[in-house]
mmCIF file of C-alpha atoms and ligand atoms in Angstrom:
data_model
loop_
_atom_site.group_PDB
_atom_site.id
_atom_site.type_symbol
_atom_site.label_atom_id
_atom_site.label_comp_id
_atom_site.label_asym_id
_atom_site.label_seq_id
_atom_site.Cartn_x
_atom_site.Cartn_y
_atom_site.Cartn_z
ATOM 1 C CA MET N 1 -9.619 -2.611 -2.315
ATOM 2 C CA PRO N 2 -7.940 -4.041 1.034
ATOM 3 C CA ILE N 3 -4.849 -1.858 2.260
ATOM 4 C CA SER N 4 -2.146 -4.386 2.611
ATOM 5 C CA LEU N 5 1.955 -3.537 2.879
ATOM 6 C CA GLU N 6 2.862 -5.303 -0.707
ATOM 7 C CA ARG N 7 7.017 -4.314 -0.958
ATOM 8 C CA MET N 8 7.672 -7.422 -2.479
ATOM 9 C CA ILE N 9 5.762 -10.543 -4.019
ATOM 10 C CA HIS N 10 8.135 -13.363 -3.358
ATOM 11 C CA PHE N 11 8.260 -16.294 -5.919
ATOM 12 C CA VAL N 12 8.216 -19.865 -4.659
ATOM 13 C CA PRO N 13 8.118 -23.134 -6.995
ATOM 14 C CA PRO N 14 5.530 -24.995 -4.896
ATOM 15 C CA ASN N 15 6.539 -28.274 -6.852
ATOM 16 C CA ILE N 16 9.905 -28.582 -4.904
ATOM 17 C CA GLU N 17 9.650 -29.963 -1.393
ATOM 18 C CA LYS N 18 12.712 -28.138 -0.060
ATOM 19 C CA MET N 19 11.107 -24.649 -1.273
ATOM 20 C CA ARG N 20 7.750 -25.626 0.526
ATOM 21 C CA ALA N 21 9.623 -26.059 3.507
ATOM 22 C CA LYS N 22 10.699 -22.480 3.654
ATOM 23 C CA VAL N 23 7.390 -21.090 3.684
ATOM 24 C CA PRO N 24 6.792 -20.811 7.157
ATOM 25 C CA ASP N 25 9.982 -19.137 7.633
ATOM 26 C CA LEU N 26 9.463 -16.943 4.492
ATOM 27 C CA VAL N 27 5.896 -16.074 5.969
ATOM 28 C CA ASN N 28 7.626 -13.561 8.908
ATOM 29 C CA LYS N 29 9.885 -12.343 6.297
ATOM 30 C CA VAL N 30 8.049 -11.140 2.807
ATOM 31 C CA ASP N 31 4.769 -9.365 2.755
ATOM 32 C CA VAL N 32 3.593 -11.638 -0.268
ATOM 33 C CA VAL N 33 3.925 -15.354 -0.808
ATOM 34 C CA LEU N 34 3.563 -16.806 -4.389
ATOM 35 C CA GLY N 35 3.136 -19.798 -5.573
ATOM 36 C CA ASN N 36 4.237 -19.910 -9.376
ATOM 37 C CA LEU N 37 2.749 -22.346 -11.308
ATOM 38 C CA GLU N 38 3.471 -20.924 -14.740
ATOM 39 C CA ASP N 39 6.987 -20.301 -16.625
ATOM 40 C CA ALA N 40 9.678 -21.319 -14.595
ATOM 41 C CA ILE N 41 7.842 -24.591 -13.543
ATOM 42 C CA PRO N 42 8.631 -27.076 -16.008
ATOM 43 C CA ALA N 43 5.562 -28.727 -18.071
ATOM 44 C CA ASP N 44 5.824 -32.321 -16.455
ATOM 45 C CA ALA N 45 5.609 -30.432 -12.881
ATOM 46 C CA LYS N 46 2.633 -28.514 -13.537
ATOM 47 C CA SER N 47 0.293 -30.678 -11.354
ATOM 48 C CA ASP N 48 2.609 -31.518 -8.782
ATOM 49 C CA ALA N 49 3.268 -27.356 -8.731
ATOM 50 C CA ARG N 50 -0.591 -26.898 -8.330
ATOM 51 C CA ASN N 51 -1.055 -29.677 -5.405
ATOM 52 C CA GLY N 52 2.205 -28.415 -3.885
ATOM 53 C CA PHE N 53 0.658 -24.810 -3.917
ATOM 54 C CA ILE N 54 -2.491 -26.331 -2.392
ATOM 55 C CA GLN N 55 -0.423 -27.956 0.339
ATOM 56 C CA LEU N 56 1.479 -24.899 1.517
ATOM 57 C CA ALA N 57 -1.613 -22.970 1.552
ATOM 58 C CA ARG N 58 -3.514 -25.409 3.904
ATOM 59 C CA GLU N 59 -0.159 -25.964 6.141
ATOM 60 C CA ASN N 60 0.467 -22.382 6.901
ATOM 61 C CA GLU N 61 -1.380 -19.612 8.484
ATOM 62 C CA PHE N 62 -0.481 -16.381 6.556
ATOM 63 C CA GLY N 63 -1.827 -13.559 9.154
ATOM 64 C CA SER N 64 -1.042 -10.151 7.373
ATOM 65 C CA THR N 65 1.335 -11.748 4.694
ATOM 66 C CA GLY N 66 -0.663 -12.322 1.234
ATOM 67 C CA LEU N 67 -1.565 -15.338 -0.403
ATOM 68 C CA TRP N 68 -1.305 -15.077 -3.790
ATOM 69 C CA THR N 69 -0.596 -17.850 -6.839
ATOM 70 C CA ARG N 70 0.387 -16.916 -10.533
ATOM 71 C CA VAL N 71 -1.510 -19.484 -12.632
ATOM 72 C CA ASN N 72 -0.789 -20.519 -16.283
ATOM 73 C CA CYS N 73 -1.842 -18.587 -18.911
ATOM 74 C CA LEU N 74 -5.380 -18.471 -20.501
ATOM 75 C CA ASN N 75 -4.483 -20.471 -23.618
ATOM 76 C CA SER N 76 -2.469 -23.400 -21.751
ATOM 77 C CA PRO N 77 -3.319 -26.932 -20.987
ATOM 78 C CA TRP N 78 -3.274 -26.226 -17.351
ATOM 79 C CA PHE N 79 -4.909 -22.888 -16.701
ATOM 80 C CA LEU N 80 -8.751 -24.100 -15.773
ATOM 81 C CA ASP N 81 -7.450 -26.578 -13.827
ATOM 82 C CA ASP N 82 -5.024 -24.308 -11.752
ATOM 83 C CA VAL N 83 -7.910 -22.195 -10.920
ATOM 84 C CA MET N 84 -10.775 -24.470 -10.523
ATOM 85 C CA GLU N 85 -8.562 -26.901 -7.955
ATOM 86 C CA ILE N 86 -7.181 -24.369 -6.179
ATOM 87 C CA VAL N 87 -10.259 -21.933 -5.519
ATOM 88 C CA GLN N 88 -12.480 -25.072 -4.625
ATOM 89 C CA THR N 89 -9.807 -26.155 -2.301
ATOM 90 C CA VAL N 90 -8.010 -23.190 -0.563
ATOM 91 C CA GLY N 91 -9.987 -20.379 -2.087
ATOM 92 C CA ASP N 92 -10.956 -18.866 1.542
ATOM 93 C CA LYS N 93 -7.194 -18.269 2.066
ATOM 94 C CA LEU N 94 -6.376 -16.915 -1.116
ATOM 95 C CA ASP N 95 -5.912 -13.566 -1.727
ATOM 96 C CA VAL N 96 -4.920 -12.637 -5.222
ATOM 97 C CA VAL N 97 -4.653 -14.785 -8.819
ATOM 98 C CA MET N 98 -1.772 -13.725 -10.721
ATOM 99 C CA LEU N 99 -2.753 -13.693 -14.413
ATOM 100 C CA PRO N 100 -0.013 -13.926 -17.300
ATOM 101 C CA LYS N 101 0.172 -12.556 -20.369
ATOM 102 C CA VAL N 102 -3.182 -10.522 -20.493
ATOM 103 C CA GLU N 103 -3.790 -8.888 -23.917
ATOM 104 C CA GLY N 104 -7.061 -7.133 -23.447
ATOM 105 C CA ALA N 105 -10.003 -6.807 -20.753
ATOM 106 C CA TRP N 106 -12.026 -9.647 -22.514
ATOM 107 C CA ASP N 107 -8.769 -11.844 -20.369
ATOM 108 C CA ILE N 108 -9.915 -10.026 -17.238
ATOM 109 C CA HIS N 109 -13.899 -10.950 -17.967
ATOM 110 C CA TYR N 110 -13.346 -14.317 -18.227
ATOM 111 C CA LEU N 111 -11.438 -14.966 -15.095
ATOM 112 C CA ASP N 112 -13.771 -12.660 -13.292
ATOM 113 C CA GLN N 113 -16.720 -14.769 -14.452
ATOM 114 C CA LEU N 114 -15.249 -17.900 -13.683
ATOM 115 C CA LEU N 115 -14.020 -16.772 -10.348
ATOM 116 C CA ALA N 116 -17.583 -15.511 -9.368
ATOM 117 C CA GLN N 117 -19.067 -18.733 -10.356
ATOM 118 C CA LEU N 118 -16.472 -20.608 -7.998
ATOM 119 C CA GLU N 119 -16.709 -18.197 -5.122
ATOM 120 C CA ALA N 120 -20.633 -18.632 -5.398
ATOM 121 C CA LYS N 121 -20.745 -22.580 -5.468
ATOM 122 C CA GLY N 122 -18.116 -22.844 -2.650
ATOM 123 C CA GLY N 123 -19.653 -20.366 -0.968
ATOM 124 C CA LEU N 124 -17.053 -17.803 -0.619
ATOM 125 C CA GLY N 125 -17.371 -15.112 1.634
ATOM 126 C CA LYS N 126 -14.197 -12.714 0.165
ATOM 127 C CA PRO N 127 -13.670 -11.842 -3.217
ATOM 128 C CA ILE N 128 -10.371 -13.291 -4.933
ATOM 129 C CA LEU N 129 -8.721 -10.042 -6.525
ATOM 130 C CA ILE N 130 -7.033 -10.361 -10.138
ATOM 131 C CA HIS N 131 -3.354 -9.415 -10.707
ATOM 132 C CA ALA N 132 -2.314 -8.642 -14.275
ATOM 133 C CA ILE N 133 1.459 -9.004 -16.002
ATOM 134 C CA LEU N 134 1.710 -6.883 -18.637
ATOM 135 C CA GLU N 135 3.876 -8.633 -20.867
ATOM 136 C CA THR N 136 2.588 -8.937 -24.249
ATOM 137 C CA ALA N 137 2.674 -5.483 -27.266
ATOM 138 C CA GLU N 138 -1.009 -5.824 -27.191
ATOM 139 C CA GLY N 139 -1.271 -5.747 -23.302
ATOM 140 C CA VAL N 140 0.486 -2.514 -23.100
ATOM 141 C CA LYS N 141 -1.254 -1.406 -25.732
ATOM 142 C CA ASN N 142 -4.726 -2.303 -24.076
ATOM 143 C CA VAL N 143 -3.532 -1.400 -20.786
ATOM 144 C CA GLU N 144 -6.182 0.977 -19.889
ATOM 145 C CA GLN N 145 -8.868 -1.030 -20.804
ATOM 146 C CA ILE N 146 -7.149 -4.344 -18.474
ATOM 147 C CA ALA N 147 -6.951 -1.457 -15.763
ATOM 148 C CA ALA N 148 -10.950 -0.517 -16.368
ATOM 149 C CA ALA N 149 -11.950 -4.401 -16.889
ATOM 150 C CA SER N 150 -13.113 -5.746 -13.419
ATOM 151 C CA PRO N 151 -13.678 -4.111 -9.613
ATOM 152 C CA ARG N 152 -11.441 -7.462 -8.945
ATOM 153 C CA MET N 153 -8.546 -5.951 -10.457
ATOM 154 C CA HIS N 154 -5.827 -5.851 -7.503
ATOM 155 C CA GLY N 155 -3.060 -4.311 -9.652
ATOM 156 C CA MET N 156 -0.297 -4.829 -12.429
ATOM 157 C CA SER N 157 3.316 -6.018 -12.931
ATOM 158 C CA LEU N 158 5.294 -5.555 -15.186
ATOM 159 C CA GLY N 159 7.136 -8.762 -17.443
ATOM 160 C CA PRO N 160 9.844 -7.491 -19.217
ATOM 161 C CA ALA N 161 11.286 -10.975 -20.131
ATOM 162 C CA ASP N 162 8.114 -11.673 -22.159
ATOM 163 C CA LEU N 163 7.582 -7.957 -23.320
ATOM 164 C CA ALA N 164 10.627 -8.005 -24.641
ATOM 165 C CA ALA N 165 10.132 -11.347 -26.569
ATOM 166 C CA SER N 166 6.612 -10.161 -27.690
ATOM 167 C CA ARG N 167 8.205 -6.816 -28.662
ATOM 168 C CA GLY N 168 11.204 -8.487 -30.885
ATOM 169 C CA MET N 169 13.478 -6.625 -27.992
ATOM 170 C CA LYS N 170 16.881 -7.628 -28.921
ATOM 171 C CA THR N 171 17.818 -8.627 -24.911
ATOM 172 C CA THR N 172 18.139 -11.705 -23.595
ATOM 173 C CA ARG N 173 18.027 -10.385 -19.867
ATOM 174 C CA VAL N 174 15.026 -10.503 -17.108
ATOM 175 C CA GLY N 175 14.380 -6.679 -16.550
ATOM 176 C CA GLY N 176 17.273 -4.090 -15.364
ATOM 177 C CA GLY N 177 19.023 -1.937 -18.332
ATOM 178 C CA HIS N 178 21.200 -2.711 -21.211
ATOM 179 C CA PRO N 179 24.600 -1.334 -21.550
ATOM 180 C CA ASP N 180 23.594 -0.276 -25.194
ATOM 181 C CA TYR N 181 20.549 1.559 -24.854
ATOM 182 C CA ALA N 182 22.149 4.652 -24.230
ATOM 183 C CA VAL N 183 22.677 8.310 -25.682
ATOM 184 C CA LEU N 184 25.912 9.654 -27.052
ATOM 185 C CA SER N 185 27.020 12.888 -25.684
ATOM 186 C CA ASP N 186 28.410 15.196 -28.239
ATOM 187 C CA SER N 187 31.681 15.314 -28.407
ATOM 188 C CA ASP N 188 34.186 17.750 -26.188
ATOM 189 C CA ASN N 189 37.214 19.415 -27.358
ATOM 190 C CA SER N 190 39.349 16.416 -26.720
ATOM 191 C CA GLY N 191 36.667 14.043 -29.144
ATOM 192 C CA VAL N 192 35.806 12.111 -25.366
ATOM 193 C CA ARG N 193 32.212 11.057 -25.973
ATOM 194 C CA THR N 194 30.290 9.723 -23.072
ATOM 195 C CA ALA N 195 27.273 6.904 -23.500
ATOM 196 C CA PHE N 196 24.828 7.767 -20.989
ATOM 197 C CA GLN N 197 22.435 4.418 -20.201
ATOM 198 C CA GLN N 198 18.684 4.745 -20.235
ATOM 199 C CA ASP N 199 16.014 2.839 -18.632
ATOM 200 C CA LEU N 200 14.600 0.503 -20.989
ATOM 201 C CA TRP N 201 11.464 -0.006 -19.080
ATOM 202 C CA HIS N 202 10.872 3.674 -18.301
ATOM 203 C CA TYR N 203 7.880 4.228 -20.970
ATOM 204 C CA THR N 204 6.156 0.940 -19.910
ATOM 205 C CA VAL N 205 6.431 1.608 -16.533
ATOM 206 C CA GLY N 206 4.896 5.169 -16.798
ATOM 207 C CA LYS N 207 2.193 3.688 -18.531
ATOM 208 C CA MET N 208 1.223 1.094 -16.658
ATOM 209 C CA VAL N 209 1.465 3.591 -13.467
ATOM 210 C CA ASP N 210 -0.933 5.909 -15.125
ATOM 211 C CA ALA N 211 -3.371 3.183 -15.999
ATOM 212 C CA CYS N 212 -3.402 1.790 -12.374
ATOM 213 C CA LEU N 213 -3.645 4.905 -10.629
ATOM 214 C CA SER N 214 -6.412 6.184 -12.562
ATOM 215 C CA TYR N 215 -8.449 3.328 -11.693
ATOM 216 C CA GLY N 216 -7.456 3.172 -8.146
ATOM 217 C CA LEU N 217 -4.954 -0.033 -9.367
ATOM 218 C CA LYS N 218 -1.696 -0.657 -7.560
ATOM 219 C CA PRO N 219 1.132 -0.874 -9.856
ATOM 220 C CA PHE N 220 4.434 -3.344 -9.387
ATOM 221 C CA TYR N 221 7.969 -3.474 -11.053
ATOM 222 C CA GLY N 222 8.166 -7.696 -11.706
ATOM 223 C CA PRO N 223 11.272 -9.464 -11.341
ATOM 224 C CA PHE N 224 15.059 -9.110 -11.686
ATOM 225 C CA GLY N 225 16.750 -11.659 -12.817
ATOM 226 C CA ASP N 226 20.509 -11.176 -12.509
ATOM 227 C CA PHE N 227 20.530 -12.200 -8.843
ATOM 228 C CA SER N 228 24.768 -11.746 -9.175
ATOM 229 C CA ASP N 229 23.785 -7.908 -9.203
ATOM 230 C CA PRO N 230 22.389 -6.599 -6.169
ATOM 231 C CA GLN N 231 23.180 -3.122 -6.908
ATOM 232 C CA ALA N 232 21.457 -2.787 -10.687
ATOM 233 C CA CYS N 233 18.296 -4.521 -9.121
ATOM 234 C CA GLU N 234 18.359 -1.900 -6.115
ATOM 235 C CA SER N 235 18.453 0.634 -8.883
ATOM 236 C CA GLN N 236 15.708 -0.783 -11.062
ATOM 237 C CA PHE N 237 13.500 -1.179 -8.122
ATOM 238 C CA ARG N 238 14.154 2.273 -7.226
ATOM 239 C CA ASN N 239 13.551 3.965 -10.230
ATOM 240 C CA ALA N 240 9.993 1.911 -10.289
ATOM 241 C CA PHE N 241 9.591 3.023 -6.396
ATOM 242 C CA LEU N 242 9.819 6.706 -7.651
ATOM 243 C CA MET N 243 7.773 6.400 -10.610
ATOM 244 C CA GLY N 244 5.070 4.981 -8.408
ATOM 245 C CA CYS N 245 5.192 1.443 -8.220
ATOM 246 C CA LEU N 246 4.392 0.048 -4.779
ATOM 247 C CA GLY N 247 6.634 -3.383 -4.784
ATOM 248 C CA ALA N 248 8.225 -5.504 -6.876
ATOM 249 C CA TRP N 249 9.031 -9.634 -7.202
ATOM 250 C CA SER N 250 11.640 -11.278 -5.258
ATOM 251 C CA LEU N 251 12.749 -14.517 -7.207
ATOM 252 C CA HIS N 252 15.830 -15.412 -4.333
ATOM 253 C CA PRO N 253 15.721 -14.593 -0.726
ATOM 254 C CA SER N 254 19.110 -12.295 -1.580
ATOM 255 C CA GLN N 255 16.255 -10.010 -3.109
ATOM 256 C CA ILE N 256 13.826 -9.717 -0.278
ATOM 257 C CA GLU N 257 16.147 -7.169 1.589
ATOM 258 C CA ILE N 258 16.620 -5.410 -1.647
ATOM 259 C CA ALA N 259 12.956 -4.900 -2.124
ATOM 260 C CA LYS N 260 12.222 -4.057 1.770
ATOM 261 C CA LYS N 261 15.050 -1.226 1.456
ATOM 262 C CA VAL N 262 13.710 0.384 -1.597
ATOM 263 C CA PHE N 263 9.770 0.161 -1.091
ATOM 264 C CA SER N 264 10.040 1.729 2.405
ATOM 265 C CA PRO N 265 10.437 5.189 2.324
ATOM 266 C CA ASP N 266 13.294 6.614 3.255
ATOM 267 C CA PRO N 267 13.183 7.723 7.012
ATOM 268 C CA ALA N 268 14.817 11.494 5.779
ATOM 269 C CA GLU N 269 12.143 11.729 2.820
ATOM 270 C CA VAL N 270 9.358 10.795 5.936
ATOM 271 C CA ALA N 271 10.858 12.972 8.388
ATOM 272 C CA PHE N 272 10.845 16.055 5.816
ATOM 273 C CA ALA N 273 7.093 14.897 4.636
ATOM 274 C CA ARG N 274 5.806 14.957 8.286
ATOM 275 C CA LYS N 275 7.486 18.786 8.195
ATOM 276 C CA ILE N 276 5.159 19.695 5.635
ATOM 277 C CA LEU N 277 1.986 17.736 6.659
ATOM 278 C CA ASP N 278 2.728 19.916 10.412
ATOM 279 C CA ALA N 279 3.511 23.080 8.647
ATOM 280 C CA MET N 280 0.054 23.033 6.429
ATOM 281 C CA PRO N 281 -2.443 21.517 8.853
ATOM 282 C CA ASP N 282 -5.429 22.167 7.093
ATOM 283 C CA GLY N 283 -3.526 21.243 3.711
ATOM 284 C CA THR N 284 -3.781 24.865 1.999
ATOM 285 C CA GLY N 285 -1.691 27.696 1.785
ATOM 286 C CA ALA N 286 2.163 28.101 0.844
ATOM 287 C CA VAL N 287 4.942 27.993 3.439
ATOM 288 C CA MET N 288 8.261 27.595 3.269
ATOM 289 C CA ILE N 289 10.395 25.151 4.884
ATOM 290 C CA ASP N 290 14.052 24.549 4.478
ATOM 291 C CA GLY N 291 14.586 26.790 1.840
ATOM 292 C CA LYS N 292 11.900 24.850 -0.335
ATOM 293 C CA MET N 293 7.956 26.407 -1.293
ATOM 294 C CA GLN N 294 5.123 23.856 0.211
ATOM 295 C CA ASP N 295 1.577 24.530 -1.003
ATOM 296 C CA ASP N 296 -1.639 22.218 -1.264
ATOM 297 C CA ALA N 297 0.446 19.864 -3.994
ATOM 298 C CA THR N 298 3.532 19.407 -2.225
ATOM 299 C CA TRP N 299 1.065 18.452 1.158
ATOM 300 C CA LYS N 300 -0.595 15.514 -1.251
ATOM 301 C CA GLN N 301 3.015 14.374 -2.097
ATOM 302 C CA ALA N 302 3.666 14.464 1.551
ATOM 303 C CA LYS N 303 0.719 12.839 2.611
ATOM 304 C CA VAL N 304 1.457 10.041 0.204
ATOM 305 C CA ILE N 305 5.164 9.146 1.596
ATOM 306 C CA VAL N 306 3.259 9.598 5.135
ATOM 307 C CA ASP N 307 0.662 7.212 4.143
ATOM 308 C CA LEU N 308 2.750 4.423 3.598
ATOM 309 C CA ALA N 309 5.389 5.032 6.182
ATOM 310 C CA GLN N 310 2.377 4.355 8.475
ATOM 311 C CA LEU N 311 1.676 1.171 6.347
ATOM 312 C CA VAL N 312 5.041 0.061 6.743
ATOM 313 C CA SER N 313 5.329 0.446 10.475
ATOM 314 C CA SER N 314 2.322 -1.328 11.150
ATOM 315 C CA LYS N 315 4.102 -4.204 9.912
ATOM 316 C CA ASP N 316 7.590 -3.252 10.709
ATOM 317 C CA LYS N 317 8.604 -2.392 14.190
ATOM 318 C CA GLU N 318 11.808 -1.456 13.661
ATOM 319 C CA LEU N 319 11.113 0.851 11.161
ATOM 320 C CA ALA N 320 8.477 2.181 12.751
ATOM 321 C CA GLU N 321 10.662 3.219 15.467
ATOM 322 C CA VAL N 322 13.165 4.759 12.897
ATOM 323 C CA TYR N 323 10.340 6.552 11.820
ATOM 324 C CA GLY N 324 9.061 7.825 15.329
ATOM 325 C CA PHE N 325 5.593 6.451 15.056
HETATM 326 C C1 ACO P 1 10.593 -14.050 -16.384
HETATM 327 C C2 ACO P 1 9.824 -14.402 -15.048
HETATM 328 O O1 ACO P 1 8.510 -15.289 -15.426
HETATM 329 S S1 ACO P 1 10.182 -14.609 -13.304
HETATM 330 C C3 ACO P 1 9.296 -15.384 -12.348
HETATM 331 C C4 ACO P 1 9.502 -16.859 -12.673
HETATM 332 N N1 ACO P 1 10.784 -17.681 -12.044
HETATM 333 C C5 ACO P 1 10.830 -18.025 -10.826
HETATM 334 O O2 ACO P 1 9.999 -17.967 -9.899
HETATM 335 C C6 ACO P 1 12.103 -18.413 -10.376
HETATM 336 C C7 ACO P 1 12.095 -18.390 -8.756
HETATM 337 N N2 ACO P 1 13.476 -18.760 -8.337
HETATM 338 C C8 ACO P 1 13.773 -20.214 -7.903
HETATM 339 O O3 ACO P 1 13.259 -21.034 -8.637
HETATM 340 C C9 ACO P 1 15.517 -20.285 -7.417
HETATM 341 O O4 ACO P 1 16.017 -19.305 -6.993
HETATM 342 C C10 ACO P 1 16.216 -20.857 -8.750
HETATM 343 C C11 ACO P 1 15.860 -22.082 -9.533
HETATM 344 C C12 ACO P 1 16.233 -20.092 -9.840
HETATM 345 C C13 ACO P 1 17.731 -20.585 -8.436
HETATM 346 O O5 ACO P 1 17.617 -21.661 -7.042
HETATM 347 P P1 ACO P 1 18.899 -22.207 -6.308
HETATM 348 O O6 ACO P 1 19.934 -22.570 -7.558
HETATM 349 O O7 ACO P 1 18.568 -23.134 -5.028
HETATM 350 O O8 ACO P 1 19.624 -20.969 -5.824
HETATM 351 P P2 ACO P 1 20.838 -20.583 -4.614
HETATM 352 O O9 ACO P 1 21.788 -21.779 -4.384
HETATM 353 O O10 ACO P 1 21.550 -19.402 -4.839
HETATM 354 O O11 ACO P 1 20.155 -20.689 -3.284
HETATM 355 C C14 ACO P 1 20.583 -20.241 -1.819
HETATM 356 C C15 ACO P 1 19.413 -20.776 -0.807
HETATM 357 O O12 ACO P 1 18.006 -20.040 -1.157
HETATM 358 C C16 ACO P 1 16.777 -21.150 -1.227
HETATM 359 N N3 ACO P 1 15.920 -20.531 -2.467
HETATM 360 C C17 ACO P 1 16.333 -20.443 -3.511
HETATM 361 N N4 ACO P 1 15.102 -19.680 -4.339
HETATM 362 C C18 ACO P 1 14.118 -19.411 -3.297
HETATM 363 C C19 ACO P 1 13.123 -18.850 -3.766
HETATM 364 N N5 ACO P 1 12.594 -18.019 -4.261
HETATM 365 N N6 ACO P 1 12.396 -19.206 -2.542
HETATM 366 C C20 ACO P 1 12.982 -19.488 -1.532
HETATM 367 N N7 ACO P 1 13.793 -20.074 -1.068
HETATM 368 C C21 ACO P 1 14.930 -19.694 -2.467
HETATM 369 C C22 ACO P 1 17.508 -21.966 -2.117
HETATM 370 O O13 ACO P 1 16.745 -23.641 -2.110
HETATM 371 C C23 ACO P 1 18.939 -22.310 -0.992
HETATM 372 O O14 ACO P 1 18.543 -22.703 0.191
HETATM 373 P P3 ACO P 1 19.434 -23.783 0.998
HETATM 374 O O15 ACO P 1 20.307 -22.726 1.293
HETATM 375 O O16 ACO P 1 18.971 -24.315 2.179
HETATM 376 O O17 ACO P 1 19.869 -24.890 0.217
HETATM 377 C C1 PYR P 2 7.334 -11.308 -15.039
HETATM 378 C C2 PYR P 2 7.492 -12.175 -16.649
HETATM 379 O O1 PYR P 2 6.610 -13.178 -16.465
HETATM 380 C C3 PYR P 2 7.802 -11.928 -17.529
HETATM 381 O O2 PYR P 2 8.850 -10.985 -17.092
HETATM 382 O O3 PYR P 2 8.144 -12.404 -18.552
HETATM 383 MG MG1 MG P 3 6.675 -13.827 -18.439
#
């Protein structure tokens, strides 16, 4: 698995010329540029989106920024042409194919073989990876088999909108919380009861993180659809970050900075993690730092944070200075 920084997967509708024109600027601002061909692209613009993606892939140099596409789902009339045309034209520049509505390992096996055939035919030296969207009830049920389905598996993203529909959840939101999903406190003497809002996605994100990490894959939160609520977006992204996710999708330029802030570790946390590593050079034993017990397990927790800070520093010079790398 290539080690790459993927704090935000930025969605671009490639059928729109004005959006394609923003790609050179985006390459310097985001960690991944994704050309979306699936939902949000009108049915009569599917081939324009595919051609637009090929054009933007050809016209730009991406450097350390990832180039991904989200193809249409396997049972659509567009999937086969999406994969065939893109891999045969710009397969050498493409890092990851995001596959929507994955239900089980069989979906991954099919795309895996198709990519292998096209790579062999085109003489491509670098394998194209697969990223699954977890957005159907059956997919969530089969998440472990999906994670294990191919060495090409890069990771997974939560797809809260399709998943809500597939499960029959009663929400029209794209990700985030819901005010009615709450636990009511007992009444106090004055009869006051407080509703504590819960995270609708906690169970699925937890299940996805465990499946991904057991097979060496990367878990991601997906989209947050309410662009007018950056605070709620940040909170949802942060919950996912704390639970193990490495990034989230940005659908609008305003969400890029939110993802950057959340998925780059907090400088104070990095400083504390470095103290732990310094205090336990061989990673064993028990020491006290600022009144808190540290041992082999917290050494490993600290290593996760310091490794991520180092990866962020390799791309972000400003943060490298803040972290002191
Ligand atoms: C459930 C799921 O499947 S989620 C994934 C599918 N959805 C998507 O991919 C949606 C991606 N986002 C978009 O297409 C757009 O953000 C839209 C259509 C939703 C809204 O776009 P607009 O109405 O143009 O939004 P807005 O007016 O706030 O945009 C402000 C500026 O940001 C630009 N912009 C908006 N979204 C993007 C984007 N994703 N990437 C780059 N630039 C963008 C606009 O072109 C505009 O630029 P300008 O100032 O030069 O005119
Ligand atoms: C991310 C996505 O595709 C969904 O929420 O449906
Ligand atoms: Mg979806």
